[in-house]
Coordinates of C-alpha atoms and ligand atoms in Angstrom, one line a residue:
X1 CA -24.1 -13.1 -16.5
X2 CA -23.8 -10.5 -14.0
X3 CA -21.4 -7.6 -15.8
X4 CA -17.9 -7.9 -15.9
X5 CA -15.4 -5.9 -13.7
X6 CA -14.8 -3.8 -17.2
X7 CA -18.0 -3.5 -18.2
X8 CA -19.2 -1.9 -15.0
X9 CA -15.7 0.3 -15.0
X10 CA -16.9 1.1 -18.3
X11 CA -20.2 3.4 -16.9
X12 CA -19.0 6.5 -16.6
X13 CA -19.4 7.3 -12.5
X14 CA -21.3 10.4 -12.0
X15 CA -21.1 11.7 -15.2
X16 CA -17.1 11.4 -15.2
X17 CA -14.1 9.0 -13.9
X18 CA -13.6 9.8 -10.5
X19 CA -10.4 9.0 -9.2
X20 CA -10.3 8.3 -5.8
X21 CA -8.0 9.4 -2.8
X22 CA -5.4 7.0 -3.9
X23 CA -5.6 8.8 -7.3
X24 CA -6.5 5.2 -9.6
X25 CA -9.8 5.8 -11.5
X26 CA -12.0 3.0 -12.0
X27 CA -11.3 2.0 -15.1
X28 CA -7.7 0.6 -13.5
X29 CA -9.7 -1.1 -10.9
X30 CA -11.5 -3.6 -13.6
X31 CA -8.0 -4.2 -15.0
X32 CA -6.6 -4.2 -11.7
X33 CA -9.6 -7.0 -11.2
X34 CA -9.7 -9.1 -14.8
X35 CA -6.0 -9.8 -14.6
X36 CA -6.5 -11.8 -11.5
X37 CA -10.0 -13.0 -12.4
X38 CA -9.4 -16.7 -14.2
X39 CA -12.2 -19.1 -15.3
X40 CA -14.6 -16.4 -16.2
X41 CA -15.7 -16.4 -12.5
X42 CA -16.7 -12.5 -11.7
X43 CA -14.8 -12.9 -8.1
X44 CA -11.4 -14.0 -7.0
X45 CA -10.1 -15.3 -3.7
X46 CA -7.6 -13.3 -1.6
X47 CA -4.9 -16.3 -2.0
X48 CA -4.9 -15.0 -5.6
X49 CA -4.1 -11.1 -4.6
X50 CA -1.3 -12.8 -2.3
X51 CA 0.3 -14.9 -4.4
X52 CA 0.2 -11.9 -7.3
X53 CA 1.9 -9.9 -4.8
X54 CA 4.5 -12.2 -3.3
X55 CA 5.4 -13.1 -6.6
X56 CA 6.6 -9.7 -6.6
X57 CA 8.5 -9.1 -3.4
X58 CA 5.2 -8.2 -1.2
X59 CA 5.1 -10.2 2.3
X60 CA 1.3 -10.8 3.1
X61 CA 2.2 -8.9 6.1
X62 CA 3.0 -5.6 4.4
X63 CA 1.5 -3.3 6.8
X64 CA 0.7 -0.8 4.1
X65 CA -1.8 -4.0 2.7
X66 CA -3.4 -3.5 5.5
X67 CA -5.0 -7.0 5.2
X68 CA -7.4 -9.1 7.9
X69 CA -4.9 -11.0 9.8
X70 CA -7.6 -13.4 10.2
X71 CA -8.1 -13.6 6.7
X72 CA -4.8 -14.1 5.7
X73 CA -5.2 -18.0 7.3
X74 CA -7.5 -18.6 5.3
X75 CA -7.1 -16.4 2.2
X76 CA -7.7 -20.0 -0.1
X77 CA -11.3 -19.8 1.2
X78 CA -12.1 -15.8 0.9
X79 CA -13.8 -14.3 -2.0
X80 CA -12.9 -11.5 -3.0
X81 CA -15.6 -9.9 -5.8
X82 CA -14.8 -6.4 -7.5
X83 CA -16.4 -4.8 -4.7
X84 CA -14.6 -5.9 -1.7
X85 CA -11.2 -6.2 -4.4
X86 CA -11.9 -2.5 -4.4
X87 CA -12.1 -1.6 -0.9
X88 CA -9.0 -3.3 -0.6
X89 CA -7.1 -1.5 -3.0
X90 CA -8.6 1.7 -1.9
X91 CA -7.5 1.0 2.0
X92 CA -4.1 0.0 1.1
X93 CA -0.9 2.4 1.0
X94 CA -0.6 4.7 -1.8
X95 CA -0.5 2.5 -5.7
X96 CA 1.3 -0.4 -3.9
X97 CA -0.9 -3.1 -5.0
X98 CA -1.6 -1.3 -8.7
X99 CA 2.0 -1.2 -9.1
X100 CA 3.0 -4.7 -8.1
X101 CA 0.0 -6.5 -10.6
X102 CA 0.7 -3.8 -13.1
X103 CA 5.0 -4.6 -12.0
X104 CA 6.3 -1.1 -11.6
X105 CA 7.9 -1.8 -8.3
X106 CA 11.5 -0.5 -8.3
X107 CA 12.6 -4.2 -9.7
X108 CA 9.9 -5.1 -11.9
X109 CA 11.3 -9.3 -11.9
X110 CA 11.9 -9.6 -8.9
X111 CA 12.2 -13.7 -9.4
X112 CA 14.9 -13.3 -11.6
X113 CA 16.6 -10.9 -9.3
X114 CA 15.8 -13.4 -5.9
X115 CA 17.3 -16.1 -8.6
X116 CA 20.8 -14.5 -9.0
X117 CA 21.3 -13.5 -4.9
X118 CA 20.2 -17.2 -4.2
X119 CA 22.7 -18.5 -6.9
X120 CA 25.6 -15.8 -5.3
X121 CA 24.4 -17.2 -1.7
X122 CA 25.4 -20.8 -2.6
X123 CA 28.4 -19.7 -4.2
X124 CA 29.6 -18.2 -1.3
X125 CA 28.6 -20.4 1.3
X126 CA 31.4 -22.4 0.2
X127 CA 33.8 -20.2 1.9
X128 CA 35.1 -21.5 4.8
X129 CA 37.3 -19.0 5.6
X130 CA 37.2 -16.4 8.7
X131 CA 37.3 -16.9 12.8
X132 CA 34.3 -16.3 14.8
X133 CA 35.3 -12.7 17.6
X134 CA 36.2 -14.1 20.4
X135 CA 37.4 -11.2 23.0
X136 CA 34.4 -11.0 23.9
X137 CA 33.4 -14.6 25.2
X138 CA 29.7 -14.9 24.5
X139 CA 30.0 -13.9 21.0
X140 CA 32.4 -16.7 20.4
X141 CA 30.2 -19.2 21.5
X142 CA 27.7 -19.1 18.0
X143 CA 27.4 -21.8 15.7
X144 CA 30.1 -20.1 12.9
X145 CA 28.6 -21.6 9.9
X146 CA 25.4 -19.2 10.4
X147 CA 24.9 -17.6 6.8
X148 CA 22.0 -15.7 6.3
X149 CA 21.5 -12.7 3.4
X150 CA 18.4 -10.7 3.2
X151 CA 16.7 -7.8 0.8
X152 CA 14.4 -4.9 1.3
X153 CA 13.8 -3.0 -1.8
X154 CA 12.6 0.9 -1.4
X155 CA 9.7 -0.5 -2.9
X156 CA 9.6 -3.1 0.5
X157 CA 10.3 -6.3 -2.1
X158 CA 11.4 -8.4 0.3
X159 CA 13.6 -11.6 0.5
X160 CA 15.4 -13.6 2.5
X161 CA 17.5 -17.0 1.9
X162 CA 19.7 -19.0 4.8
X163 CA 19.1 -18.5 8.2
X164 CA 17.1 -15.3 8.3
X165 CA 14.8 -16.2 11.2
X166 CA 17.5 -16.4 13.4
X167 CA 19.0 -13.3 15.5
X168 CA 22.2 -12.3 16.4
X169 CA 23.8 -8.9 18.0
X170 CA 24.0 -6.0 15.9
X171 CA 27.2 -4.8 17.8
X172 CA 28.9 -1.9 15.3
X173 CA 26.1 -2.0 13.2
X174 CA 24.5 0.1 16.4
X175 CA 26.6 2.5 15.3
X176 CA 25.4 4.3 12.4
X177 CA 22.1 4.7 13.6
X178 CA 23.6 6.4 16.9
X179 CA 24.7 8.4 14.5
X180 CA 21.8 8.8 12.8
X181 CA 20.3 9.9 16.7
X182 CA 22.3 12.6 17.3
X183 CA 22.6 13.9 14.0
X184 CA 18.5 14.8 14.3
X185 CA 19.1 15.6 18.0
X186 CA 21.8 18.1 18.3
X187 CA 22.4 18.8 14.0
X188 CA 25.6 17.8 12.0
X189 CA 27.8 21.1 13.9
X190 CA 27.2 20.2 17.4
X191 CA 28.2 16.6 16.7
X192 CA 31.3 17.6 14.7
X193 CA 32.5 19.6 17.7
X194 CA 32.9 16.0 19.2
X195 CA 34.1 13.4 16.9
X196 CA 36.0 13.7 13.1
X197 CA 34.6 12.6 10.0
X198 CA 37.8 11.1 9.1
X199 CA 38.7 7.5 8.4
X200 CA 41.1 6.3 11.3
X201 CA 43.0 3.4 8.7
X202 CA 43.4 1.2 11.9
X203 CA 41.1 -1.4 13.9
X204 CA 38.1 -0.6 15.1
X205 CA 39.2 -0.5 18.2
X206 CA 42.3 1.8 17.6
X207 CA 43.4 3.8 20.8
X208 CA 44.1 6.8 18.9
X209 CA 42.0 10.3 18.6
X210 CA 42.8 12.8 16.1
X211 CA 44.8 15.9 16.1
X212 CA 42.2 17.6 17.9
X213 CA 42.0 14.8 20.1
X214 CA 38.5 13.8 18.7
X215 CA 37.6 10.3 17.3
X216 CA 38.1 10.3 14.0
X217 CA 34.5 9.0 13.1
X218 CA 31.1 8.2 14.6
X219 CA 32.0 4.2 12.7
X220 CA 34.9 3.3 14.8
X221 CA 34.5 2.5 18.8
X222 CA 36.5 5.1 20.4
X223 CA 33.6 7.3 18.0
X224 CA 30.8 5.4 18.7
X225 CA 31.3 5.9 22.7
X226 CA 31.6 9.8 21.8
X227 CA 27.8 9.1 20.0
X228 CA 26.1 7.4 22.7
X229 CA 27.2 10.1 25.3
X230 CA 25.1 12.5 22.9
X231 CA 21.8 10.6 22.6
X232 CA 19.3 12.1 25.0
X233 CA 21.7 12.6 28.1
X234 CA 19.2 14.0 30.4
X235 CA 17.1 10.5 30.0
X236 CA 17.6 8.3 32.7
X237 CA 19.6 4.8 32.0
X238 CA 16.3 3.0 31.0
X239 CA 14.3 5.8 29.4
X240 CA 17.8 6.2 26.5
X241 CA 17.5 2.5 25.8
X242 CA 13.9 2.5 25.1
X243 CA 14.4 5.7 23.2
X244 CA 17.0 3.8 21.3
X245 CA 14.7 0.1 20.6
X246 CA 11.6 3.0 19.7
X247 CA 14.3 4.1 16.5
X248 CA 15.1 1.0 15.4
X249 CA 11.8 -0.2 15.8
X250 CA 10.7 2.5 13.4
X251 CA 13.3 1.7 10.7
X252 CA 12.7 -2.1 10.9
X253 CA 8.9 -1.6 10.1
X254 CA 7.4 -1.6 13.8
X255 CA 7.7 -5.4 13.1
X256 CA 9.2 -5.6 17.6
X257 CA 11.9 -7.4 15.2
X258 CA 14.4 -6.2 18.6
X259 CA 15.6 -7.9 21.0
X260 CA 18.1 -7.8 23.7
X261 CA 21.1 -10.2 24.2
X262 CA 21.9 -10.1 28.2
X263 CA 24.3 -12.9 28.1
X264 CA 26.5 -10.8 25.5
X265 CA 26.2 -7.4 27.7
X266 CA 27.3 -9.2 30.6
X267 CA 30.2 -11.1 28.3
X268 CA 31.1 -7.2 27.2
X269 CA 31.3 -5.4 30.3
X270 CA 33.3 -7.8 31.6
X271 CA 36.0 -7.7 29.3
X272 CA 35.6 -4.3 27.5
X273 CA 39.2 -2.8 28.4
X274 CA 39.5 -1.0 25.8
X275 CA 36.5 0.9 25.4
X276 CA 37.3 1.3 29.2
X277 CA 40.8 2.8 28.0
X278 CA 39.1 5.0 24.9
X279 CA 36.8 6.3 27.2
X280 CA 38.8 7.3 30.1
X281 CA 41.5 8.8 27.0
X282 CA 38.8 11.1 25.5
X283 CA 37.5 11.9 28.7
X284 CA 41.7 13.2 29.6
X285 CA 41.2 14.9 26.7
X286 CA 38.5 16.4 27.4
X287 CA 35.8 15.9 24.0
X288 CA 33.2 14.5 25.7
X289 CA 30.4 17.0 26.1
X290 CA 30.2 18.2 29.4
X291 CA 28.6 16.5 32.7
X292 CA 29.1 13.8 30.7
X293 CA 28.6 10.2 33.1
X294 CA 31.5 8.6 31.2
X295 CA 30.4 5.2 32.9
X296 CA 26.8 5.2 31.9
X297 CA 28.0 6.6 28.8
X298 CA 30.0 2.7 29.0
X299 CA 27.4 0.8 29.8
X300 CA 24.3 2.0 27.3
X301 CA 27.7 1.3 24.2
X302 CA 27.3 -1.8 25.7
X303 CA 23.8 -2.0 25.4
X304 CA 23.4 -0.6 22.4
X305 CA 26.0 -3.4 20.8
X306 CA 23.6 -6.5 22.5
X307 CA 20.1 -5.2 20.8
X308 CA 19.8 -8.4 19.1
X309 CA 17.2 -8.8 15.8
X310 CA 17.3 -11.1 12.4
X311 CA 18.8 -10.5 8.6
X312 CA 14.6 -9.7 7.6
X313 CA 14.1 -6.3 10.2
X314 CA 18.3 -5.8 9.5
X315 CA 17.8 -5.6 5.8
X316 CA 14.0 -2.9 6.6
X317 CA 17.1 -0.6 8.4
X318 CA 19.4 -0.6 5.3
X319 CA 16.1 0.2 3.2
X320 CA 15.1 2.6 5.4
X321 CA 18.5 4.1 4.7
X322 CA 18.7 3.3 0.7
X323 CA 15.1 5.4 0.9
X324 CA 16.6 8.6 2.3
X325 CA 15.2 8.2 5.8
X326 CA 11.7 6.7 4.9
X327 CA 10.7 3.3 6.0
X328 CA 9.4 1.7 2.6
X329 CA 7.4 -1.1 4.5
X330 CA 5.3 2.0 6.9
X331 CA 6.0 4.6 4.7
X332 CA 6.7 7.0 7.8
X333 CA 9.4 8.7 7.9
X334 CA 12.0 8.2 10.6
X335 CA 14.9 10.6 9.9
X336 CA 15.8 13.4 8.3
X337 CA 17.0 13.5 4.3
X338 CA 20.5 15.2 5.5
X339 CA 20.1 12.8 8.1
X340 CA 21.0 9.9 6.1
X341 CA 23.2 11.7 3.8
X342 CA 25.7 11.6 6.5
X343 CA 25.3 9.1 7.5
X344 CA 25.6 7.3 4.2
X345 CA 29.0 9.3 3.8
X346 CA 30.0 8.5 6.8
X347 CA 29.5 4.7 6.0
X348 CA 30.8 4.4 2.6
X349 CA 34.4 6.2 3.9
X350 CA 34.7 4.5 7.5
X351 CA 31.9 1.7 7.9
X352 CA 34.3 -1.1 7.4
X353 CA 37.7 0.6 9.2
X354 CA 40.8 -0.7 7.5
X355 CA 39.1 -2.2 4.6
X356 CA 36.9 0.8 4.2
X357 CA 39.3 1.8 1.6
X358 CA 38.9 -1.6 -0.1
X359 CA 35.8 -1.7 0.0
X360 CA 34.6 1.5 -1.4
X361 CA 37.1 1.1 -4.3
X362 CA 35.6 -2.8 -4.9
X363 CA 32.3 -2.2 -4.1
X364 CA 31.7 0.9 -3.7
X365 CA 28.5 0.8 -1.5
X366 CA 28.4 2.3 2.2
X367 CA 28.4 -0.7 4.3
X368 CA 28.6 -0.8 8.6
X369 CA 29.6 -4.8 9.2
X370 CA 29.3 -5.7 13.0
X371 CA 32.1 -8.5 15.4
X372 CA 29.3 -10.5 15.4
X373 CA 29.1 -11.4 11.9
X374 CA 26.6 -8.8 10.9
X375 CA 27.0 -7.0 7.2
X376 CA 24.6 -4.0 6.7
X377 CA 24.9 -2.7 3.1
X378 CA 23.3 0.0 1.5
X379 CA 22.0 0.6 -2.5
X380 CA 21.3 3.8 -2.3
X381 CA 17.5 4.6 -3.9
X382 CA 17.4 0.7 -4.6
X383 CA 17.9 -1.2 -1.6
X384 CA 19.1 -2.9 1.6
X385 CA 20.8 -5.9 2.3
X386 CA 21.7 -7.6 5.0
X387 CA 23.9 -10.2 5.5
X388 CA 25.1 -12.6 8.4
X389 CA 27.8 -15.0 8.8
X390 CA 30.2 -14.8 12.3
X391 CA 33.1 -15.3 11.1
X392 CA 35.5 -12.8 10.9
X393 CA 38.7 -11.8 8.5
X394 CA 41.4 -10.0 10.3
X395 CA 39.7 -6.2 10.3
X396 CA 36.6 -7.7 12.1
X397 CA 34.4 -8.0 9.1
X398 CA 32.5 -10.8 7.9
X399 CA 34.3 -13.0 5.3
X400 CA 30.8 -14.2 3.1
X401 CA 29.5 -10.6 3.7
X402 CA 32.4 -9.2 1.7
X403 CA 32.3 -11.9 -0.5
X404 CA 28.8 -11.9 -1.2
X405 CA 29.1 -8.0 -1.3
X406 CA 32.1 -8.4 -4.3
X407 CA 30.0 -11.1 -6.1
X408 CA 27.2 -8.6 -5.9
X409 CA 28.8 -5.3 -8.2
X410 CA 30.5 -7.7 -10.2
X411 CA 27.2 -9.1 -11.9
X412 CA 25.3 -6.1 -10.8
X413 CA 25.5 -1.6 -11.6
X414 CA 25.4 -1.5 -8.4
X415 CA 28.9 0.6 -7.5
X416 CA 28.3 4.1 -7.2
X417 CA 30.4 4.4 -10.1
X418 CA 28.7 2.1 -12.5
X419 CA 26.1 5.4 -12.9
X420 CA 29.3 5.9 -15.3
X421 CA 29.0 3.1 -17.7
X422 CA 25.2 3.5 -18.6
X423 CA 23.7 0.2 -20.6
X424 CA 26.9 -1.9 -19.4
X425 CA 26.5 -4.7 -20.9
X426 CA 28.7 -6.9 -18.8
X427 CA 26.2 -5.5 -15.5
X428 CA 22.5 -5.9 -15.4
X429 CA 20.4 -3.3 -14.1
X430 CA 17.1 -5.0 -12.1
X431 CA 15.4 -1.7 -12.3
X432 CA 14.8 -2.6 -15.9
X433 CA 11.6 -4.5 -16.8
X434 CA 12.6 -7.8 -17.9
X435 CA 14.7 -7.9 -20.7
X436 CA 13.9 -3.7 -21.4
X437 CA 17.6 -3.4 -22.2
X438 CA 17.5 -5.7 -25.5
X439 CA 13.8 -4.3 -26.3
X440 CA 14.1 -1.2 -26.1
X441 CA 17.8 -1.4 -27.8
X442 CA 15.9 -2.9 -30.6
X443 CA 12.7 -0.8 -30.8
X444 CA 14.7 2.3 -30.9
X445 CA 17.6 0.9 -33.7
X446 CA 14.6 -0.1 -35.8
X447 CA 13.8 3.0 -35.3
X448 CA 16.3 5.0 -36.4
X449 CA 17.2 2.7 -39.3
X450 CA 14.0 3.1 -40.5
X451 CA 14.0 6.6 -40.6
X452 CA 17.4 7.0 -42.0
X453 CA 18.5 8.6 -38.9
X454 CA 22.4 7.8 -39.1
X455 CA 23.3 9.7 -36.0
X456 CA 20.8 7.6 -34.0
X457 CA 22.0 4.6 -35.2
X458 CA 25.8 5.3 -33.8
X459 CA 24.5 6.7 -30.5
X460 CA 22.6 2.9 -30.1
X461 CA 25.8 1.4 -31.8
X462 CA 27.9 3.6 -28.9
X463 CA 25.7 2.0 -26.4
X464 CA 26.5 -1.1 -26.9
X465 CA 23.2 -2.6 -28.1
X466 CA 23.5 -5.8 -30.7
X467 CA 22.8 -4.4 -34.6
X468 CA 21.7 -7.5 -35.3
X469 CA 19.2 -7.6 -32.2
X470 CA 15.6 -8.2 -33.9
X471 CA 12.3 -7.7 -32.4
X472 CA 9.4 -9.6 -31.9
X473 CA 9.0 -10.7 -35.5
X474 CA 12.8 -11.1 -36.4
X475 CA 12.4 -7.8 -37.6
X476 CA 16.2 -6.2 -38.0
X477 CA 17.5 -2.3 -38.2
X478 CA 19.0 -3.9 -42.2
X479 CA 15.3 -5.2 -42.4
X480 CA 14.2 -2.1 -42.1
X481 CA 16.5 0.1 -44.3
X482 CA 16.6 -1.7 -46.2
X483 CA 12.2 -1.5 -46.8
X484 CA 12.9 2.3 -46.8
X485 CA 15.7 2.5 -49.4
X486 CA 17.9 3.8 -46.8
X487 CA 21.9 2.7 -48.1
X488 CA 23.9 4.9 -46.3
X489 CA 22.8 3.2 -43.1
X490 CA 22.6 0.2 -45.2
X491 CA 26.8 1.5 -45.5
X492 CA 27.1 1.7 -42.1
X493 CA 25.9 -1.5 -40.7
X494 CA 27.8 -3.1 -43.8
X495 CA 30.8 -1.7 -42.4
X496 CA 30.2 -2.7 -38.3
X497 CA 30.2 -6.3 -39.5
X498 CA 26.5 -6.8 -39.4
X499 CA 24.7 -10.3 -40.4
X500 CA 23.5 -9.8 -44.6
X501 CA 21.1 -12.5 -44.4
X502 CA 18.6 -12.8 -41.2
X503 CA 15.5 -14.1 -41.6
X504 CA 12.2 -12.5 -40.0
X505 CA 9.5 -14.4 -38.6
X506 CA 8.1 -15.1 -42.5
X507 CA 11.5 -16.1 -43.6
X508 CA 12.3 -12.1 -45.3
X509 CA 15.8 -11.1 -46.0
X510 CA 17.1 -7.5 -46.0
X511 CA 17.5 -8.5 -49.9
X512 CA 13.7 -8.9 -50.5
X513 CA 12.0 -6.3 -48.8
X514 CA 14.7 -4.3 -51.1
X515 CA 13.2 -5.8 -53.6
X516 CA 9.7 -5.3 -52.1
X517 CA 10.4 -1.6 -52.1
X518 CA 11.8 -1.5 -55.4
X519 CA 15.0 -0.1 -54.4
X520 CA 17.2 -0.3 -57.1
X521 CA 19.9 1.1 -55.3
X522 CA 19.9 -0.8 -52.2
X523 CA 19.6 -3.4 -53.7
X524 CA 22.8 -3.1 -56.0
X525 CA 24.6 -2.3 -52.1
X526 CA 23.4 -5.7 -50.6
X527 CA 24.2 -7.0 -54.0
X528 CA 27.8 -5.7 -54.6
X529 CA 28.3 -7.3 -50.5
X530 CA 27.3 -10.8 -51.7
X531 CA 23.3 -10.6 -49.9
X532 CA 21.0 -13.6 -50.1
X533 CA 17.4 -13.2 -50.9
Ligands
DON601 O1 33.1 -2.3 21.2 C1 33.2 -3.2 20.9 O2 34.3 -3.6 20.5 C2 32.7 -4.6 20.2 N1 31.1 -4.0 20.9 C3 31.6 -3.5 18.3 C4 33.0 -4.2 17.8 C5 32.4 -3.7 16.7 O3 31.2 -4.5 16.4 C6 33.7 -4.1 15.0 N2 33.7 -4.3 13.8 N3 33.6 -5.5 12.7

């Protein structure tokens, strides 16, 4: 039979293992191929590779894979021998395929995480509260029961549920992105000569300015109108809008998933008395940059609000922010780190309007809502989440979007200050491999007990690890301490209420281990506490 990939890989390449431009060694390619190979065949099918990628959330159309779309349509028939498999890996981005097959993406157990997201979606979908916006008449014509959630991690792992392929108007979700654009174009010093960075504490279209006669921040209407005035003012209107669409396309992975809802645009501009009032009020106060054309600015603002997309794309945009300005599925930098820092800071303090304080307290993540029911949620260095449900609360935020966010941080350690309570037993951390916390805890505790390292046992106990935790063979810390005759460890564990009679996979108890080790003092201590053989 032909040499297997692993046998081939054992042959030194030119006398030494050379890594290729992805930094991968021949032997690594062989292990990855072997992992997918089955039935002793010396080939796999393209569908086998795609299934392994999709199991961890990497979609077959992920641009980084550079797979041939024609072959994707017939993937179950496309044979990949070892050389063709290697070719795909060598021409895909970095170590993406390797990390996916080895379970090393940012959320290793992506399937479990998606099951939990699905559970939260179904739970929150029962919430019927809220009303769709009608002050822009066209928005009032949306199906109020639409509900979609999409996830994109900083590794580019994607998941969607519900009406995730239906477009909705981004509305105020354009505001943080417009703010990023003007920061990139002018820098924060110039931008903040024209807009503040304080929460307003009032509704999103409040007719107020701060003590410097500037809009409080870029996330409310007044501030967003201001930042719109600063987006490429030298361009004509068509080029300005094209510039904005190109920026959105970059942060959503160049999937050409952006549209424009002209009905909403026309509906908004015909009913925008408040925004016109805000514009003239700021003009009266001299808040705008010199030579600003107010009417063009307002038109441009309405156009930015009427951009539409779906939650798949919106989640990628959120993930670009979570990934410090680099789009996870293209690996292209759309904005600088400092721009993202400033943007997330103001999303965190102002993104949910007069609910921002409560959102920061309860959920503790940067977010931005939109009056068409969109909500962009950013979990820095981990993922972006996009939610769309048109029914709003009195602050103009999606009711289901907020309920989903509350339930998410109740289950996962995503709140910005959950980092202060590492290993919180009440919250999950999806960055850990399946059972990693438990496995790490049991292994660490057993090692410390076997070494007689009481301080380390105490540290592990303080981290909330269960002292009765057993490893794969059912061996507990008490087994190991008894085997090695560490009475001081046993005394500490007994004092903490340890189970004295656990049995490992061979039926042994700690007392039996103490007898095997002829540890007389340990035997006396265990028997004095009524341990059994
Ligand atoms: O200017 C307006 O009122 C809308 N185009 C945007 C407001 C909005 O999305 C508020 N967010 N919840």
